[in-house]
Amino acid sequence: MSSSSSIKVSSFTAFLISIWAVSLLLVVVPGEASVHKYTGEKFGIKGNAFVVHGGSEGIYSSPIPTNLSDSSKPDSFIRFEKIIFKRPKEFSNFTSWPIHAIIFEVDDRETIGGSAYGGQRAVCCTADLAKLGVCKQGNIIYRPSTITPGWPQVFDVSFKADELDAMLQPSLIQITKTGMYNLYFIHCDLNLEEVIVEGKTIWKNPTGYLPGRMAPLMNFYAFLSLAFVLLGIFWFSQYARFWREVLTLQNCITLVITLGMFEMALWYFDYAKFNETGVRPIGITVWAVTFGTVKRTVSRLIILMVSMGYGVVRPTLGGLTSKVLMLGGTFFIASEVLELVENVGAISDLSGKARLFFVLPVAVLDAAFILWIFTSLSATLNKLQARRMLAKLDIYRKFTNALVVAVIVSVGWICYELYFKSSDSYNEHWQNAWIIPAFWQVLSFSLLCVICALWAPSQNSMRYAYSDDGSEEFDKDDSLTLIKPSLIPSKDVWSTPDVRPVHGGNGLSNGDLGEDKTE
């Protein structure tokens, strides 16, 4: 590569790093999750109510204690700690309507709100409903659950005249039914429009502080870490045995395996720490996301370069190097930002529109990779077939089949994922949500295993390397057939216009030999 090209690539790399740093500063905020902190959140208008969403999590049930005198904490609970509502001094000269904290399971969502005379559904009790005697004006409307007695759980507090702060009584709610629980702070007082909420709530599952939809992922990453270790043992043992025969491609595969081992270990420690403390460890999460993004980027670049025939039918990528690096760098930035937004600092799932903003660029870049890979593979397969490189052709056909299967499975799974999320607006299937990210990790690992099996270091590794001495145009078996006596001329001999006899009487023509040896 020329010095000018090196300067361009270096400048482009510096540009990507600067964008990544800015993106990191924009999206990295203090991690919350099972310890939900409220730092001055304002109430937003929803219908005729003022609302702050306090969190949504899947929680597994804990058994009801048989000993009523037992004062120990239950295994699953939601706990309020120092929930304080604050209002400005200029709006403190009156006694307010109550501010409610309501916790309900998603199956009981229809018990919240009501309507008078079949009109629009309202959360706050209206004057018409108050006249009917079904609620008290200024309070929220809810009915007891027919599924779980004693639910929804509602707590309230009011501001007294000249009072600036109102503290919600500390409470611990035991969870005795597995489900997706939602917490909302709601008030119906127009004079409390400037009120903010501070404090925190703690949500706990029987096995720790991991949200229920994420809890299975800790064991999953422990299993996948072990799988990467076993793959690494196989690969590195082959690498050590045949290190003299190692190709550049195999060094790249070694890098991907190493990155994968670090990524899986970091994800496991991330979830383990999260489960123990209830606060996501930002440092570990960022490193896990970054290692994973680098691994995915390098993997795609390797597959693209292999598809182009790099190191097999061409010694370099030539003028395509800068385009390949630009596509890889852009993919890294888009993927890194998406993963940081999804994993760092998120209390609840992103809304569909917000997530689409980050998912769309990654999807477009993935499509560009796939299109370029298969276009290059087609050209490489044709070239290998034309040159009669049967050993390389065989391995490339297997590689192509593996990619085709991976793409078909990916498209099928994307359709399923879209169906899963579109049909689960209220996160009722949260117990199966962990399968979505786990599937992509399993598919990526499976494809890596196929690549390792096809290009494992061996004593014949150099057989698949690029060589410009002309000998690679044929496999060993094909070369031998060219020097065997032939009693019957081939079809190509009869169709060649200038057939000159070869002195030596073996029945083959110079034209035949020359035509076979050309590409």
Short mmCIF file of C-alpha atoms in Angstrom, two decimals:
data_model
loop_
_atom_site.label_atom_id
_atom_site.label_comp_id
_atom_site.label_asym_id
_atom_site.label_seq_id
_atom_site.Cartn_x
_atom_site.Cartn_y
_atom_site.Cartn_z
CA MET A 1 0.00 0.00 0.00
CA SER A 2 1.36 3.46 -0.90
CA SER A 3 2.19 6.14 1.67
CA SER A 4 -0.73 8.31 0.49
CA SER A 5 -3.14 5.38 0.95
CA SER A 6 -1.73 4.75 4.43
CA ILE A 7 -2.29 8.39 5.36
CA LYS A 8 -5.90 8.19 4.11
CA VAL A 9 -6.60 5.00 6.08
CA SER A 10 -4.95 6.47 9.21
CA SER A 11 -7.02 9.65 8.90
CA PHE A 12 -10.19 7.62 8.39
CA THR A 13 -9.35 5.48 11.45
CA ALA A 14 -8.79 8.59 13.57
CA PHE A 15 -12.12 9.96 12.34
CA LEU A 16 -13.93 6.74 13.34
CA ILE A 17 -12.32 6.77 16.79
CA SER A 18 -13.38 10.37 17.37
CA ILE A 19 -16.98 9.57 16.37
CA TRP A 20 -16.98 6.54 18.65
CA ALA A 21 -15.75 8.65 21.57
CA VAL A 22 -18.46 11.28 21.01
CA SER A 23 -21.13 8.58 20.70
CA LEU A 24 -19.91 6.99 23.91
CA LEU A 25 -20.22 10.29 25.78
CA LEU A 26 -23.72 10.79 24.41
CA VAL A 27 -25.15 7.39 25.30
CA VAL A 28 -23.30 6.35 28.48
CA VAL A 29 -25.32 7.41 31.48
CA PRO A 30 -25.36 5.92 34.97
CA GLY A 31 -26.63 2.35 34.83
CA GLU A 32 -29.83 1.64 36.70
CA ALA A 33 -31.91 -1.43 35.94
CA SER A 34 -33.09 -3.27 39.07
CA VAL A 35 -32.24 -0.29 41.26
CA HIS A 36 -34.44 2.30 39.58
CA LYS A 37 -33.32 5.81 40.51
CA TYR A 38 -35.42 8.93 40.03
CA THR A 39 -33.44 12.15 39.86
CA GLY A 40 -35.93 14.93 39.38
CA GLU A 41 -38.23 13.32 36.80
CA LYS A 42 -41.16 15.53 35.78
CA PHE A 43 -44.69 14.26 35.30
CA GLY A 44 -45.91 14.00 31.72
CA ILE A 45 -49.51 14.31 30.57
CA LYS A 46 -51.19 11.03 29.61
CA GLY A 47 -54.88 11.49 28.88
CA ASN A 48 -56.32 13.33 31.88
CA ALA A 49 -53.51 12.28 34.26
CA PHE A 50 -49.93 13.34 35.04
CA VAL A 51 -47.65 10.30 34.93
CA VAL A 52 -44.05 9.20 35.61
CA HIS A 53 -43.14 5.65 34.58
CA GLY A 54 -41.27 4.13 37.53
CA GLY A 55 -40.21 0.90 35.80
CA SER A 56 -41.31 -2.38 34.25
CA GLU A 57 -39.69 -5.71 35.01
CA GLY A 58 -40.44 -9.40 34.92
CA ILE A 59 -40.28 -10.87 38.41
CA TYR A 60 -40.44 -14.51 39.42
CA SER A 61 -42.54 -15.29 42.48
CA SER A 62 -41.28 -16.22 45.92
CA PRO A 63 -43.29 -18.51 48.23
CA ILE A 64 -45.49 -16.98 50.89
CA PRO A 65 -43.80 -17.51 54.30
CA THR A 66 -45.56 -20.17 56.35
CA ASN A 67 -44.37 -18.66 59.61
CA LEU A 68 -46.17 -15.36 60.07
CA SER A 69 -43.72 -14.32 62.78
CA ASP A 70 -40.83 -14.61 60.34
CA SER A 71 -39.63 -11.05 59.66
CA SER A 72 -36.96 -11.94 57.09
CA LYS A 73 -37.15 -10.39 53.63
CA PRO A 74 -38.96 -12.36 50.92
CA ASP A 75 -36.99 -13.59 47.93
CA SER A 76 -38.92 -11.47 45.42
CA PHE A 77 -40.05 -7.95 46.16
CA ILE A 78 -40.35 -4.31 45.09
CA ARG A 79 -39.21 -1.83 47.72
CA PHE A 80 -39.69 1.94 47.94
CA GLU A 81 -36.75 3.86 49.39
CA LYS A 82 -37.00 7.60 50.09
CA ILE A 83 -39.49 8.42 47.34
CA ILE A 84 -39.90 12.19 47.68
CA PHE A 85 -42.12 14.49 45.64
CA LYS A 86 -41.05 18.16 45.46
CA ARG A 87 -42.88 21.27 44.33
CA PRO A 88 -41.77 24.91 43.86
CA LYS A 89 -42.37 27.36 46.67
CA GLU A 90 -44.67 29.54 44.59
CA PHE A 91 -47.07 26.56 44.24
CA SER A 92 -47.05 25.52 47.89
CA ASN A 93 -49.92 27.57 49.39
CA PHE A 94 -52.55 24.85 49.13
CA THR A 95 -53.30 21.28 50.16
CA SER A 96 -53.04 19.05 47.10
CA TRP A 97 -54.91 16.07 45.82
CA PRO A 98 -53.03 12.81 46.42
CA ILE A 99 -50.07 11.58 44.39
CA HIS A 100 -50.36 7.83 43.81
CA ALA A 101 -47.80 5.09 43.31
CA ILE A 102 -49.56 2.16 41.66
CA ILE A 103 -48.00 -1.27 41.01
CA PHE A 104 -49.85 -3.81 38.88
CA GLU A 105 -49.15 -6.97 36.93
CA VAL A 106 -49.64 -6.71 33.18
CA ASP A 107 -52.63 -9.09 33.23
CA ASP A 108 -54.42 -6.56 35.50
CA ARG A 109 -53.91 -3.56 33.21
CA GLU A 110 -57.63 -3.39 32.43
CA THR A 111 -58.37 -2.74 36.09
CA ILE A 112 -56.79 0.73 35.78
CA GLY A 113 -59.01 3.56 34.55
CA GLY A 114 -62.68 3.81 33.64
CA SER A 115 -65.23 5.81 31.66
CA ALA A 116 -68.62 7.43 32.25
CA TYR A 117 -71.57 6.62 29.97
CA GLY A 118 -69.30 4.73 27.57
CA GLY A 119 -67.11 7.75 26.89
CA GLN A 120 -63.34 8.02 26.61
CA ARG A 121 -61.36 5.93 29.10
CA ALA A 122 -59.78 8.05 31.84
CA VAL A 123 -57.24 7.29 34.58
CA CYS A 124 -58.28 10.13 36.87
CA CYS A 125 -61.74 10.25 38.36
CA THR A 126 -63.80 12.83 36.47
CA ALA A 127 -66.72 14.88 37.80
CA ASP A 128 -69.20 12.66 35.92
CA LEU A 129 -67.75 9.49 37.43
CA ALA A 130 -67.71 11.08 40.87
CA LYS A 131 -71.44 11.83 40.49
CA LEU A 132 -72.02 8.15 39.75
CA GLY A 133 -70.32 7.34 43.06
CA VAL A 134 -67.76 4.96 41.56
CA CYS A 135 -64.74 7.06 42.59
CA LYS A 136 -63.63 10.22 44.32
CA GLN A 137 -62.64 13.19 42.20
CA GLY A 138 -58.88 13.80 42.29
CA ASN A 139 -58.06 10.10 42.78
CA ILE A 140 -57.13 7.52 40.19
CA ILE A 141 -59.62 4.88 39.08
CA TYR A 142 -58.85 1.22 39.71
CA ARG A 143 -60.68 -1.95 40.58
CA PRO A 144 -59.50 -5.00 42.55
CA SER A 145 -57.97 -7.74 40.42
CA THR A 146 -60.02 -10.85 39.80
CA ILE A 147 -56.79 -12.79 39.15
CA THR A 148 -54.63 -11.87 42.14
CA PRO A 149 -56.39 -10.81 45.38
CA GLY A 150 -55.03 -7.63 46.91
CA TRP A 151 -53.75 -6.21 43.62
CA PRO A 152 -53.10 -3.68 42.23
CA GLN A 153 -51.08 -2.16 45.07
CA VAL A 154 -51.71 1.58 45.50
CA PHE A 155 -49.87 3.99 47.81
CA ASP A 156 -50.48 7.72 48.06
CA VAL A 157 -49.26 10.91 49.71
CA SER A 158 -50.46 14.53 49.61
CA PHE A 159 -48.87 17.94 50.04
CA LYS A 160 -50.13 19.93 52.99
CA ALA A 161 -50.36 23.71 52.77
CA ASP A 162 -46.93 25.41 52.56
CA GLU A 163 -45.24 22.00 52.37
CA LEU A 164 -42.51 21.71 49.69
CA ASP A 165 -41.77 17.99 50.08
CA ALA A 166 -44.01 14.96 50.45
CA MET A 167 -42.42 11.59 51.21
CA LEU A 168 -44.04 8.32 50.29
CA GLN A 169 -44.05 5.87 53.17
CA PRO A 170 -41.23 3.27 52.73
CA SER A 171 -42.86 -0.01 51.70
CA LEU A 172 -41.90 -3.52 50.66
CA ILE A 173 -44.25 -5.41 48.35
CA GLN A 174 -43.76 -9.16 48.20
CA ILE A 175 -44.22 -10.77 44.79
CA THR A 176 -46.12 -14.06 45.08
CA LYS A 177 -47.14 -14.38 41.42
CA THR A 178 -44.71 -14.55 38.50
CA GLY A 179 -45.40 -11.77 36.03
CA MET A 180 -44.42 -8.51 34.35
CA TYR A 181 -44.90 -5.74 36.93
CA ASN A 182 -45.32 -2.05 36.17
CA LEU A 183 -44.90 0.95 38.47
CA TYR A 184 -46.38 4.37 37.74
CA PHE A 185 -46.49 7.57 39.78
CA ILE A 186 -49.74 9.38 38.95
CA HIS A 187 -51.56 12.50 40.11
CA CYS A 188 -54.64 14.37 38.85
CA ASP A 189 -53.98 17.87 40.26
CA LEU A 190 -53.42 20.64 37.68
CA ASN A 191 -51.70 22.71 40.36
CA LEU A 192 -48.96 20.06 40.71
CA GLU A 193 -47.79 20.38 37.14
CA GLU A 194 -44.26 21.37 38.26
CA VAL A 195 -43.82 18.53 40.76
CA ILE A 196 -40.77 16.27 40.42
CA VAL A 197 -39.99 12.86 41.93
CA GLU A 198 -36.72 11.74 43.55
CA GLY A 199 -35.60 8.54 45.25
CA LYS A 200 -35.36 4.93 44.16
CA THR A 201 -37.14 1.60 44.02
CA ILE A 202 -35.46 -1.80 44.27
CA TRP A 203 -36.74 -4.79 42.31
CA LYS A 204 -35.50 -8.25 43.25
CA ASN A 205 -35.92 -11.77 41.86
CA PRO A 206 -35.36 -14.97 43.87
CA THR A 207 -31.91 -15.46 42.30
CA GLY A 208 -30.77 -11.84 42.55
CA TYR A 209 -31.31 -8.37 41.16
CA LEU A 210 -31.22 -9.22 37.47
CA PRO A 211 -34.52 -8.38 35.72
CA GLY A 212 -36.45 -11.54 34.97
CA ARG A 213 -36.09 -11.27 31.19
CA MET A 214 -32.30 -11.08 31.59
CA ALA A 215 -31.77 -13.63 34.38
CA PRO A 216 -31.33 -16.68 32.05
CA LEU A 217 -28.62 -14.83 30.09
CA MET A 218 -26.13 -15.14 32.94
CA ASN A 219 -26.16 -18.94 32.70
CA PHE A 220 -26.25 -18.72 28.91
CA TYR A 221 -23.05 -16.68 28.76
CA ALA A 222 -21.40 -19.03 31.24
CA PHE A 223 -22.21 -21.93 28.90
CA LEU A 224 -21.06 -20.01 25.80
CA SER A 225 -17.82 -19.03 27.57
CA LEU A 226 -17.13 -22.72 28.10
CA ALA A 227 -17.94 -23.44 24.43
CA PHE A 228 -15.45 -20.78 23.30
CA VAL A 229 -12.81 -22.24 25.61
CA LEU A 230 -13.28 -25.70 24.04
CA LEU A 231 -13.12 -24.20 20.53
CA GLY A 232 -10.03 -22.26 21.56
CA ILE A 233 -8.32 -25.40 22.89
CA PHE A 234 -8.92 -27.18 19.57
CA TRP A 235 -7.81 -24.23 17.46
CA PHE A 236 -4.73 -23.26 19.47
CA SER A 237 -3.56 -26.88 19.67
CA GLN A 238 -3.73 -27.09 15.86
CA TYR A 239 -2.07 -23.70 15.61
CA ALA A 240 0.82 -24.81 17.85
CA ARG A 241 1.31 -28.09 15.96
CA PHE A 242 1.44 -26.53 12.50
CA TRP A 243 2.63 -22.99 13.23
CA ARG A 244 5.04 -23.13 10.29
CA GLU A 245 2.11 -23.69 7.91
CA VAL A 246 -0.15 -20.95 9.32
CA LEU A 247 -1.75 -18.56 6.82
CA THR A 248 -2.75 -14.92 7.30
CA LEU A 249 -6.40 -15.97 7.21
CA GLN A 250 -5.81 -18.38 10.11
CA ASN A 251 -4.22 -15.57 12.13
CA CYS A 252 -7.40 -13.55 11.59
CA ILE A 253 -9.54 -16.48 12.78
CA THR A 254 -7.34 -16.72 15.87
CA LEU A 255 -8.09 -13.06 16.58
CA VAL A 256 -11.85 -13.65 16.27
CA ILE A 257 -11.74 -16.62 18.67
CA THR A 258 -9.73 -14.60 21.19
CA LEU A 259 -12.16 -11.67 20.96
CA GLY A 260 -15.08 -14.08 21.39
CA MET A 261 -13.56 -15.60 24.53
CA PHE A 262 -13.10 -12.14 26.07
CA GLU A 263 -16.58 -11.04 25.03
CA MET A 264 -18.37 -14.04 26.55
CA ALA A 265 -16.37 -13.79 29.79
CA LEU A 266 -17.09 -10.06 30.10
CA TRP A 267 -20.81 -10.57 29.49
CA TYR A 268 -20.91 -13.25 32.16
CA PHE A 269 -19.14 -11.04 34.72
CA ASP A 270 -21.36 -8.12 33.71
CA TYR A 271 -24.53 -10.07 34.47
CA ALA A 272 -23.05 -11.64 37.61
CA LYS A 273 -22.14 -8.23 39.03
CA PHE A 274 -25.48 -6.81 37.97
CA ASN A 275 -27.26 -9.71 39.67
CA GLU A 276 -25.30 -9.17 42.87
CA THR A 277 -25.65 -5.40 43.26
CA GLY A 278 -28.70 -4.40 41.22
CA VAL A 279 -26.67 -1.68 39.46
CA ARG A 280 -25.16 -2.38 36.08
CA PRO A 281 -21.33 -2.10 36.10
CA ILE A 282 -20.81 0.47 33.35
CA GLY A 283 -17.12 -0.28 32.86
CA ILE A 284 -17.59 -4.01 32.30
CA THR A 285 -20.65 -3.43 30.11
CA VAL A 286 -18.83 -0.97 27.83
CA TRP A 287 -15.88 -3.36 27.45
CA ALA A 288 -18.19 -6.30 26.72
CA VAL A 289 -20.08 -4.26 24.11
CA THR A 290 -16.83 -3.06 22.51
CA PHE A 291 -15.22 -6.51 22.35
CA GLY A 292 -18.42 -7.88 20.83
CA THR A 293 -18.63 -5.09 18.26
CA VAL A 294 -14.97 -5.52 17.27
CA LYS A 295 -15.51 -9.28 16.95
CA ARG A 296 -18.56 -8.86 14.72
CA THR A 297 -16.80 -6.28 12.57
CA VAL A 298 -13.64 -8.39 12.15
CA SER A 299 -15.76 -11.49 11.42
CA ARG A 300 -17.63 -9.74 8.63
CA LEU A 301 -14.41 -8.35 7.17
CA ILE A 302 -12.79 -11.80 7.22
CA ILE A 303 -15.78 -13.41 5.50
CA LEU A 304 -15.77 -10.63 2.90
CA MET A 305 -12.03 -10.97 2.23
CA VAL A 306 -12.28 -14.75 1.99
CA SER A 307 -15.18 -14.36 -0.43
CA MET A 308 -13.01 -12.09 -2.55
CA GLY A 309 -10.37 -14.82 -2.69
CA TYR A 310 -7.79 -12.92 -0.63
CA GLY A 311 -4.79 -15.16 -0.05
CA VAL A 312 -6.26 -17.85 -2.28
CA VAL A 313 -6.62 -16.50 -5.82
CA ARG A 314 -5.31 -12.98 -5.21
CA PRO A 315 -2.40 -11.81 -3.02
CA THR A 316 -3.97 -8.44 -2.04
CA LEU A 317 -7.30 -6.65 -2.23
CA GLY A 318 -5.71 -3.91 -4.32
CA GLY A 319 -7.86 -0.82 -4.75
CA LEU A 320 -10.72 -2.39 -2.75
CA THR A 321 -8.83 -2.15 0.56
CA SER A 322 -10.03 1.36 1.40
CA LYS A 323 -13.66 0.48 0.53
CA VAL A 324 -13.55 -2.64 2.70
CA LEU A 325 -12.06 -0.68 5.62
CA MET A 326 -14.63 2.09 5.20
CA LEU A 327 -17.55 -0.37 5.27
CA GLY A 328 -16.07 -2.13 8.31
CA GLY A 329 -15.45 1.14 10.17
CA THR A 330 -18.95 2.43 9.49
CA PHE A 331 -20.45 -0.86 10.64
CA PHE A 332 -18.37 -0.71 13.83
CA ILE A 333 -19.63 2.79 14.70
CA ALA A 334 -23.30 2.00 14.00
CA SER A 335 -23.18 -1.32 15.86
CA GLU A 336 -21.30 0.13 18.83
CA VAL A 337 -23.80 2.94 19.30
CA LEU A 338 -26.75 0.52 19.04
CA GLU A 339 -25.27 -1.87 21.62
CA LEU A 340 -24.36 0.93 24.03
CA VAL A 341 -27.86 2.40 23.86
CA GLU A 342 -29.45 -1.01 24.40
CA ASN A 343 -27.19 -2.20 27.23
CA VAL A 344 -25.86 0.83 29.11
CA GLY A 345 -28.12 2.90 31.32
CA ALA A 346 -31.44 1.50 30.12
CA ILE A 347 -34.08 0.94 32.80
CA SER A 348 -36.79 -0.43 30.54
CA ASP A 349 -36.91 -1.56 26.92
CA LEU A 350 -36.53 1.15 24.27
CA SER A 351 -39.69 2.09 22.44
CA GLY A 352 -40.09 0.65 18.96
CA LYS A 353 -39.50 3.97 17.17
CA ALA A 354 -36.46 4.88 19.29
CA ARG A 355 -34.85 1.49 18.72
CA LEU A 356 -35.60 1.59 14.99
CA PHE A 357 -33.51 4.77 14.71
CA PHE A 358 -30.42 2.82 15.84
CA VAL A 359 -31.27 -0.58 14.32
CA LEU A 360 -31.90 0.65 10.76
CA PRO A 361 -28.29 1.72 9.94
CA VAL A 362 -26.92 -1.61 11.22
CA ALA A 363 -29.47 -3.53 9.15
CA VAL A 364 -28.58 -1.57 5.99
CA LEU A 365 -24.84 -2.14 6.51
CA ASP A 366 -25.42 -5.86 7.16
CA ALA A 367 -27.35 -6.06 3.90
CA ALA A 368 -24.43 -4.36 2.12
CA PHE A 369 -22.03 -6.94 3.58
CA ILE A 370 -24.25 -9.84 2.48
CA LEU A 371 -24.67 -8.50 -1.05
CA TRP A 372 -20.93 -7.87 -1.46
CA ILE A 373 -20.00 -11.24 0.05
CA PHE A 374 -22.18 -13.31 -2.26
CA THR A 375 -21.26 -11.27 -5.32
CA SER A 376 -17.57 -11.85 -4.54
CA LEU A 377 -18.13 -15.52 -3.77
CA SER A 378 -19.75 -16.07 -7.16
CA ALA A 379 -16.78 -14.49 -8.95
CA THR A 380 -14.27 -16.47 -6.86
CA LEU A 381 -16.04 -19.78 -7.45
CA ASN A 382 -16.07 -19.15 -11.20
CA LYS A 383 -12.38 -18.32 -11.16
CA LEU A 384 -11.50 -21.44 -9.13
CA GLN A 385 -13.53 -23.61 -11.47
CA ALA A 386 -11.92 -22.07 -14.54
CA ARG A 387 -8.44 -22.68 -13.13
CA ARG A 388 -9.32 -26.23 -12.01
CA MET A 389 -8.25 -25.63 -8.41
CA LEU A 390 -10.41 -28.49 -7.18
CA ALA A 391 -9.22 -28.55 -3.56
CA LYS A 392 -9.85 -24.83 -3.13
CA LEU A 393 -13.10 -25.08 -5.06
CA ASP A 394 -14.35 -27.80 -2.72
CA ILE A 395 -13.62 -25.79 0.41
CA TYR A 396 -15.21 -22.67 -1.07
CA ARG A 397 -18.35 -24.59 -1.99
CA LYS A 398 -18.67 -25.82 1.60
CA PHE A 399 -18.07 -22.28 2.83
CA THR A 400 -20.75 -20.95 0.46
CA ASN A 401 -23.26 -23.57 1.62
CA ALA A 402 -22.63 -22.64 5.25
CA LEU A 403 -23.19 -18.94 4.48
CA VAL A 404 -26.37 -19.66 2.54
CA VAL A 405 -27.77 -21.70 5.44
CA ALA A 406 -26.79 -18.94 7.91
CA VAL A 407 -28.49 -16.25 5.82
CA ILE A 408 -31.68 -18.30 5.38
CA VAL A 409 -31.85 -19.06 9.10
CA SER A 410 -31.17 -15.38 9.90
CA VAL A 411 -33.98 -14.15 7.66
CA GLY A 412 -36.35 -16.70 9.18
CA TRP A 413 -35.38 -15.66 12.69
CA ILE A 414 -35.78 -11.95 11.89
CA CYS A 415 -39.33 -12.67 10.72
CA TYR A 416 -39.98 -14.55 13.95
CA GLU A 417 -38.45 -11.73 16.01
CA LEU A 418 -40.67 -9.15 14.31
CA TYR A 419 -43.72 -11.32 14.95
CA PHE A 420 -42.66 -11.90 18.58
CA LYS A 421 -42.25 -8.20 19.33
CA SER A 422 -45.28 -7.01 17.37
CA SER A 423 -47.53 -9.53 19.15
CA ASP A 424 -46.11 -8.77 22.61
CA SER A 425 -46.91 -5.09 23.13
CA TYR A 426 -47.19 -5.48 26.89
CA ASN A 427 -44.15 -7.78 27.38
CA GLU A 428 -46.37 -10.67 28.46
CA HIS A 429 -43.86 -13.16 26.97
CA TRP A 430 -40.91 -11.70 28.86
CA GLN A 431 -39.78 -15.13 30.11
CA ASN A 432 -38.82 -16.07 26.52
CA ALA A 433 -37.33 -12.70 25.54
CA TRP A 434 -33.77 -13.80 26.38
CA ILE A 435 -33.87 -16.27 23.47
CA ILE A 436 -33.77 -13.38 20.94
CA PRO A 437 -30.22 -12.15 21.72
CA ALA A 438 -29.06 -15.67 22.61
CA PHE A 439 -29.98 -16.99 19.16
CA TRP A 440 -27.69 -14.52 17.37
CA GLN A 441 -24.79 -15.49 19.60
CA VAL A 442 -25.39 -19.20 18.91
CA LEU A 443 -25.65 -18.61 15.14
CA SER A 444 -22.44 -16.55 15.12
CA PHE A 445 -20.62 -19.21 17.15
CA SER A 446 -21.89 -22.00 14.87
CA LEU A 447 -20.64 -20.19 11.75
CA LEU A 448 -17.28 -19.62 13.45
CA CYS A 449 -17.06 -23.36 14.19
CA VAL A 450 -17.71 -24.15 10.51
CA ILE A 451 -14.98 -21.72 9.44
CA CYS A 452 -12.57 -23.25 11.99
CA ALA A 453 -13.32 -26.73 10.66
CA LEU A 454 -12.73 -25.66 7.04
CA TRP A 455 -9.55 -23.66 7.64
CA ALA A 456 -8.01 -25.36 10.67
CA PRO A 457 -4.17 -25.26 10.62
CA SER A 458 -2.75 -28.51 9.23
CA GLN A 459 0.22 -29.84 7.33
CA ASN A 460 -1.69 -29.10 4.10
CA SER A 461 -2.51 -25.48 4.98
CA MET A 462 -0.22 -24.08 2.31
CA ARG A 463 -2.24 -26.01 -0.27
CA TYR A 464 -4.90 -23.30 0.06
CA ALA A 465 -2.50 -20.35 -0.08
CA TYR A 466 -2.06 -18.08 -3.08
CA SER A 467 0.84 -18.91 -5.39
CA ASP A 468 1.81 -17.15 -8.63
CA ASP A 469 4.20 -19.79 -9.97
CA GLY A 470 1.52 -21.29 -12.24
CA SER A 471 1.49 -24.64 -10.43
CA GLU A 472 -1.67 -23.81 -8.52
CA GLU A 473 -3.76 -23.86 -11.66
CA PHE A 474 -4.19 -27.60 -11.25
CA ASP A 475 -4.55 -30.03 -8.43
CA LYS A 476 -2.10 -32.87 -8.18
CA ASP A 477 -4.47 -35.37 -9.73
CA ASP A 478 -5.18 -33.10 -12.71
CA SER A 479 -1.46 -32.53 -13.33
CA LEU A 480 -0.82 -36.26 -13.47
CA THR A 481 -3.52 -36.83 -16.09
CA LEU A 482 -1.81 -34.38 -18.41
CA ILE A 483 1.30 -36.54 -18.79
CA LYS A 484 -0.46 -39.90 -19.13
CA PRO A 485 -0.47 -41.38 -22.65
CA SER A 486 -3.80 -40.99 -24.33
CA LEU A 487 -4.82 -43.30 -27.17
CA ILE A 488 -8.03 -41.42 -27.94
CA PRO A 489 -7.76 -37.69 -28.56
CA SER A 490 -10.05 -35.53 -26.49
CA LYS A 491 -13.03 -33.65 -27.88
CA ASP A 492 -11.11 -30.39 -27.56
CA VAL A 493 -8.32 -31.72 -29.84
CA TRP A 494 -10.76 -32.38 -32.71
CA SER A 495 -12.36 -29.01 -32.31
CA THR A 496 -9.07 -27.10 -32.41
CA PRO A 497 -8.40 -25.65 -35.87
CA ASP A 498 -4.54 -25.78 -35.78
CA VAL A 499 -3.72 -29.25 -34.65
CA ARG A 500 -0.05 -29.98 -34.95
CA PRO A 501 1.33 -33.41 -34.14
CA VAL A 502 3.68 -33.67 -31.20
CA HIS A 503 7.03 -35.22 -32.01
CA GLY A 504 7.15 -38.14 -29.65
CA GLY A 505 3.95 -39.82 -30.75
CA ASN A 506 1.92 -39.62 -27.61
CA GLY A 507 -1.16 -38.49 -29.48
CA LEU A 508 -1.49 -35.10 -27.75
CA SER A 509 -1.15 -31.75 -29.45
CA ASN A 510 0.78 -28.69 -28.37
CA GLY A 511 -2.41 -26.74 -28.82
CA ASP A 512 -4.18 -29.03 -26.36
CA LEU A 513 -1.52 -28.66 -23.72
CA GLY A 514 -1.42 -24.92 -24.16
CA GLU A 515 -5.21 -24.57 -23.95
CA ASP A 516 -5.49 -26.67 -20.82
CA LYS A 517 -2.86 -24.65 -19.07
CA THR A 518 -4.44 -21.32 -19.73
CA GLU A 519 -6.93 -19.90 -17.23
#
